[in-house]
CSV table of C-alpha atoms in Angstrom, one decimal:
chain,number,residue,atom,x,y,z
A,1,UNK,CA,277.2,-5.6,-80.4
A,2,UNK,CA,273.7,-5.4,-81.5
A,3,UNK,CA,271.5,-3.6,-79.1
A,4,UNK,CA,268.4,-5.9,-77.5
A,5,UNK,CA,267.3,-3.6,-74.9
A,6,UNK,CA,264.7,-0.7,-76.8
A,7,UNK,CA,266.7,2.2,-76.3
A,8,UNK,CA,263.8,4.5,-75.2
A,9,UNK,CA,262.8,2.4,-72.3
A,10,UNK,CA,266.4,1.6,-71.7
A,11,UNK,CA,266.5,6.1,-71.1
A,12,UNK,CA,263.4,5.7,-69.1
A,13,UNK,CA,265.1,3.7,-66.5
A,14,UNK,CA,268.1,5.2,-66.4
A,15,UNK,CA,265.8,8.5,-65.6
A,16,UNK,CA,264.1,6.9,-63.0
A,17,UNK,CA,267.5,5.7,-61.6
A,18,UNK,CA,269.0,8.6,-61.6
A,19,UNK,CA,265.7,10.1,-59.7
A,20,UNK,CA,266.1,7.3,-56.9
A,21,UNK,CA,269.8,8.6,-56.4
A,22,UNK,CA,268.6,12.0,-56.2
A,23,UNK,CA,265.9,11.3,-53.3
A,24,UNK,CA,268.8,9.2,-51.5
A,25,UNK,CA,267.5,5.7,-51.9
A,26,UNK,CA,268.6,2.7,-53.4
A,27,UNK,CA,267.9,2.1,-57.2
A,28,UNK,CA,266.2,-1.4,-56.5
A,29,UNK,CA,263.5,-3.2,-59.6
A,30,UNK,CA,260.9,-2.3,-57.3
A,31,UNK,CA,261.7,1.3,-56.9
A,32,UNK,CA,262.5,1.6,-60.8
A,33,UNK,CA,259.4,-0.5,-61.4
A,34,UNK,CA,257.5,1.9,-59.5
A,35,UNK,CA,258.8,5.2,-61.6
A,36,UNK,CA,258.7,4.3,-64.6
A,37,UNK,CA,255.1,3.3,-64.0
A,38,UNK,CA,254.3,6.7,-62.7
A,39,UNK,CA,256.4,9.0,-65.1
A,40,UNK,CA,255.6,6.7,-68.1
A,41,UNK,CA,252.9,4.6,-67.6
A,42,UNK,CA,255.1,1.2,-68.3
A,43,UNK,CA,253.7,-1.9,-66.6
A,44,UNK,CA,256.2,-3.4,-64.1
A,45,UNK,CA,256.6,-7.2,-66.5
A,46,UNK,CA,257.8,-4.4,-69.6
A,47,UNK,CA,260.2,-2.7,-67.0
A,48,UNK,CA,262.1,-5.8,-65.3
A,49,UNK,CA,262.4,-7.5,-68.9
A,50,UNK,CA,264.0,-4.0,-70.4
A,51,UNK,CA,266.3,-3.7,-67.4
A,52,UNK,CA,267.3,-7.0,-67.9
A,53,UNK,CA,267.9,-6.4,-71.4
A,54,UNK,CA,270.0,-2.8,-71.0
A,55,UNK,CA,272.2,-5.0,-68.5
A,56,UNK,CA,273.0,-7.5,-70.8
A,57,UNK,CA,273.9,-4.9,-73.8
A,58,UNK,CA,275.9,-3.0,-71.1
A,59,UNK,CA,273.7,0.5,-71.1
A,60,UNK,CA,273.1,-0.3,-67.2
A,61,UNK,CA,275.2,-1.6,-64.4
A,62,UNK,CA,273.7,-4.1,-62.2
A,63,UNK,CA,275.5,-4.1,-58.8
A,64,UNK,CA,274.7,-6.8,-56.0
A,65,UNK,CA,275.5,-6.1,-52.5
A,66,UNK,CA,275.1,-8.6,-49.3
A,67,UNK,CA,272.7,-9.9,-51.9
A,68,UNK,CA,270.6,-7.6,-53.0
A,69,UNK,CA,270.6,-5.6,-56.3
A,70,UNK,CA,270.5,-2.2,-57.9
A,71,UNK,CA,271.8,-0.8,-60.6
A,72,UNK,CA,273.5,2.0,-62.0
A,73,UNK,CA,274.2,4.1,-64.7
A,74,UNK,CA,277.4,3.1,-66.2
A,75,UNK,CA,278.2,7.1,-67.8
A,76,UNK,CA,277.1,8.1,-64.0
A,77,UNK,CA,278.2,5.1,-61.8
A,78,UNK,CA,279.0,7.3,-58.0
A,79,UNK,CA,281.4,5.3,-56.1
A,80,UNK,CA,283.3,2.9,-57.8
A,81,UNK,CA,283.6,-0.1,-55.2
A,82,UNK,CA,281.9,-3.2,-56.0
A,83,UNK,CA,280.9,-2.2,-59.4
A,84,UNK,CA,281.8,-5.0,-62.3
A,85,UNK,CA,279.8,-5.3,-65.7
A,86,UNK,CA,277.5,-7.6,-66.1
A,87,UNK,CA,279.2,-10.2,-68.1
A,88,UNK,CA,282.7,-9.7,-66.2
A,89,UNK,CA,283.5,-11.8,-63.4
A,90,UNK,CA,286.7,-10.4,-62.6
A,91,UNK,CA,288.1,-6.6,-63.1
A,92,UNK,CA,290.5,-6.8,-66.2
A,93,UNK,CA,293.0,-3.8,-67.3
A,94,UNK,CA,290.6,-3.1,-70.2
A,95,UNK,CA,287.5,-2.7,-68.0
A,96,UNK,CA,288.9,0.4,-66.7
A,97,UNK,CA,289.4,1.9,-70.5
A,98,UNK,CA,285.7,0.5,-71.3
A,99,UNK,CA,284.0,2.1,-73.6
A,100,UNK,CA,280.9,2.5,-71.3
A,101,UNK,CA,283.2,4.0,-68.9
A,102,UNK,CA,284.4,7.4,-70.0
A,103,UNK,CA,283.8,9.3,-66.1
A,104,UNK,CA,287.0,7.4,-65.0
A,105,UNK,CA,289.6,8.5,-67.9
A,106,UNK,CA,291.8,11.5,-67.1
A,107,UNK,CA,290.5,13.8,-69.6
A,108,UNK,CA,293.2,16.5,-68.5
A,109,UNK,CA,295.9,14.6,-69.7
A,110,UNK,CA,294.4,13.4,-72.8
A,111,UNK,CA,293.2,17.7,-74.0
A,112,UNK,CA,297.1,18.1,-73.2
A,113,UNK,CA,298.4,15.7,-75.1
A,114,UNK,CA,296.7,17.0,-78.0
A,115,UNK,CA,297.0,20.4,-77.6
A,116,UNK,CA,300.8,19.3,-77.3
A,117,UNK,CA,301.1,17.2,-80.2
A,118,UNK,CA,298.8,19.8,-82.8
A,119,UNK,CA,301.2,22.7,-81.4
A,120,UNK,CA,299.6,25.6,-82.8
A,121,UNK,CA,300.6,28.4,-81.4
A,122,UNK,CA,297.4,29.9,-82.3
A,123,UNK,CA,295.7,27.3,-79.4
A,124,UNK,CA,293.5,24.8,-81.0
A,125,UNK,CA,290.1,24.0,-81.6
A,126,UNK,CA,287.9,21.5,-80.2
A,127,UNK,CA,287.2,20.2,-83.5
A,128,UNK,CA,291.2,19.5,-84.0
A,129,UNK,CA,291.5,18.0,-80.8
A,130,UNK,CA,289.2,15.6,-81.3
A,131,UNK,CA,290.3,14.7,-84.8
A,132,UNK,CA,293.6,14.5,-83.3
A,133,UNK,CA,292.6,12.1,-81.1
A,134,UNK,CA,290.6,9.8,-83.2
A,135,UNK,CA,294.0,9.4,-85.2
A,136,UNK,CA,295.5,7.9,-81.3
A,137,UNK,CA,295.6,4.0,-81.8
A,138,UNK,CA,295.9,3.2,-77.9
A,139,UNK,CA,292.7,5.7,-77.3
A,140,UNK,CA,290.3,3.4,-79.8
A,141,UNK,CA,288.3,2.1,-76.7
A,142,UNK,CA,287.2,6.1,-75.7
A,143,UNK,CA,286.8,7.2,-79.4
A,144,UNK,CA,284.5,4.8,-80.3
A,145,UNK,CA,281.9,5.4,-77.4
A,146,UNK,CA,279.4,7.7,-78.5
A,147,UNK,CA,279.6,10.0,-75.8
A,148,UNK,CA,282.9,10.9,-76.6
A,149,UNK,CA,283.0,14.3,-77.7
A,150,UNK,CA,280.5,15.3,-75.4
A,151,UNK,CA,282.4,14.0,-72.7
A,152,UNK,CA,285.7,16.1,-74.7
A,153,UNK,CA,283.4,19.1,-74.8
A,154,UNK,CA,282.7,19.0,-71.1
A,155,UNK,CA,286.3,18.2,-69.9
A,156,UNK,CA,287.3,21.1,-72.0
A,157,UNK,CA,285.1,23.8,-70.5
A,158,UNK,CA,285.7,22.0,-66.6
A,159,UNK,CA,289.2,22.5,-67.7
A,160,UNK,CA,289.0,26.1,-68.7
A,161,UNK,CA,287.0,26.7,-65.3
A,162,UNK,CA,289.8,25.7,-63.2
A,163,UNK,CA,292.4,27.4,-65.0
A,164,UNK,CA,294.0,24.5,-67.1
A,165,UNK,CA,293.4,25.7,-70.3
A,166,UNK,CA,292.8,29.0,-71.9
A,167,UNK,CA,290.6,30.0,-74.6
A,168,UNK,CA,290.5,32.6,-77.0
A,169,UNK,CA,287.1,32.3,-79.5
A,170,UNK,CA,286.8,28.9,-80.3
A,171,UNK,CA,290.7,28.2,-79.7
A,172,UNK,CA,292.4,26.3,-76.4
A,173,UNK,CA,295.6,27.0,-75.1
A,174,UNK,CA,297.5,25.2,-72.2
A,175,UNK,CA,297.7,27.9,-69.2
A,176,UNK,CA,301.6,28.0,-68.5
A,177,UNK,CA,300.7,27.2,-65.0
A,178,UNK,CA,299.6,23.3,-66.0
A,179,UNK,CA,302.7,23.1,-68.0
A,180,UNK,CA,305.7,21.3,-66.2
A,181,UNK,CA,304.7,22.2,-63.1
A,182,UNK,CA,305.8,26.3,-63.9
A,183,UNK,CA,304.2,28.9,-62.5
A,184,UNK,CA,302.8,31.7,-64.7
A,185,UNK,CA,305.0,34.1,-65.6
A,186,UNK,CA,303.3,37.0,-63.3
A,187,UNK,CA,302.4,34.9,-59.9
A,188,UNK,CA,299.3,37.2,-59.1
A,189,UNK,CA,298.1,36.8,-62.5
A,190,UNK,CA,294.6,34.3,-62.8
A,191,UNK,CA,293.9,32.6,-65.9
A,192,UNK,CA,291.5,35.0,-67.1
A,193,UNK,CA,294.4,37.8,-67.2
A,194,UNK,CA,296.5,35.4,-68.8
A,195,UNK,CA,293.7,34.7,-71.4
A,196,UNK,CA,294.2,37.9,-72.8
A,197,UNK,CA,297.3,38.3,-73.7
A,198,UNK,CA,296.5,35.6,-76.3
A,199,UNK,CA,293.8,38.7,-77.4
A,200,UNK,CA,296.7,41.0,-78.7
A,201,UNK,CA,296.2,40.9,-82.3
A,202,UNK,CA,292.7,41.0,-81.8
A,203,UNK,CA,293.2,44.4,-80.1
A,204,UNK,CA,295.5,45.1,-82.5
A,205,UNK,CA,293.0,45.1,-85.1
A,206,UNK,CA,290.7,47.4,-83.2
């Protein structure tokens, strides 16, 4: 879908969106009128056509509640309650795989299933992962958004951080602990002193 909104305006708003959200109010056109008018110097006519546009090419989420609006950013939408695209009128199985949508898929199961399917015992890199994902017919929908591999990036190192995955240099590794429910092999043992055991032939070497 061709693009209407112009994309630099359309990352202005979503700025001043996000600032609104950060000093607790509600993103309203006024109050994103009235930053992107002080950050940018955009006249308030520029700002409520531009929103309108990046709602209609899907880069922001309008939301209306009790009848008034705000909006949202789709990558960054907070609570999920009363939030629908704009051109959907009812919630539909593919809305939750949108592409604009990638905070909602479960990014732990997806690494798995690729570490799972490369099986390298070596662990594998991000860069195989990925490809190994783009090759996934039923995952077209999170491939094609452009976010995707820095949304794949992030889950990875979140994942790493609470002890799901283990990395060695550039490699990832499923901690035994994620894997069918099994403890590690040593119970007192944390991640990080799991991680090195994968470091053997490395030490070896020295």
């Amino acid at each position: 879908m061709v693009k209407l909104a112009n994309p630099l305006y359309t990352e202005w708003i979503l700025e001043a969106i996000q600032k609104i959200k950060r000093q607790k109010q509600r993103p309203s056109e006024e109050r994103i009128c009235h930053a992107v008018a002080t950050s940018h110097g955009l006249d308030k006519k520029t700002v409520l056509e531009q929103l309108d546009l990046s709602v209609h090419d899907g880069s922001i989420l309008k939301v209306t509640n009790k009848g008034s609006a705000s909006y949202k950013d789709p990558g960054n939408p907070g609570r999920v309650g009363s939030i629908l695209p704009a051109n959907a009128s009812v919630p539909s199985k593919e809305s939750i795989w949108n592409s604009s949508d990638l905070r909602h898929i479960d990014w732990n199961k997806i690494i798995r299933r690729a570490i799972e399917g490369l099986d390298d015992t070596h662990g594998s890199s991000l860069k195989n992962i990925e490809r190994y994902l783009r090759n996934q017919d039923d995952l077209s929908d999170i491939i094609d958004n452009p976010a995707f591999r820095q949304r794949l990036r992030l889950a990875a190192k979140r994942s790493v951080n609470n002890g799901r995955l283990l990395k060695n240099g550039p490699r990832y590794k499923l901690s035994h602990g994620s894997m069918d429910g099994r403890s590690p092999r040593c119970p007192s043992a944390s991640p990080l002193v799991l991680s090195s055991v994968t470091l053997l032939p490395h030490e070896r070497d020295q």
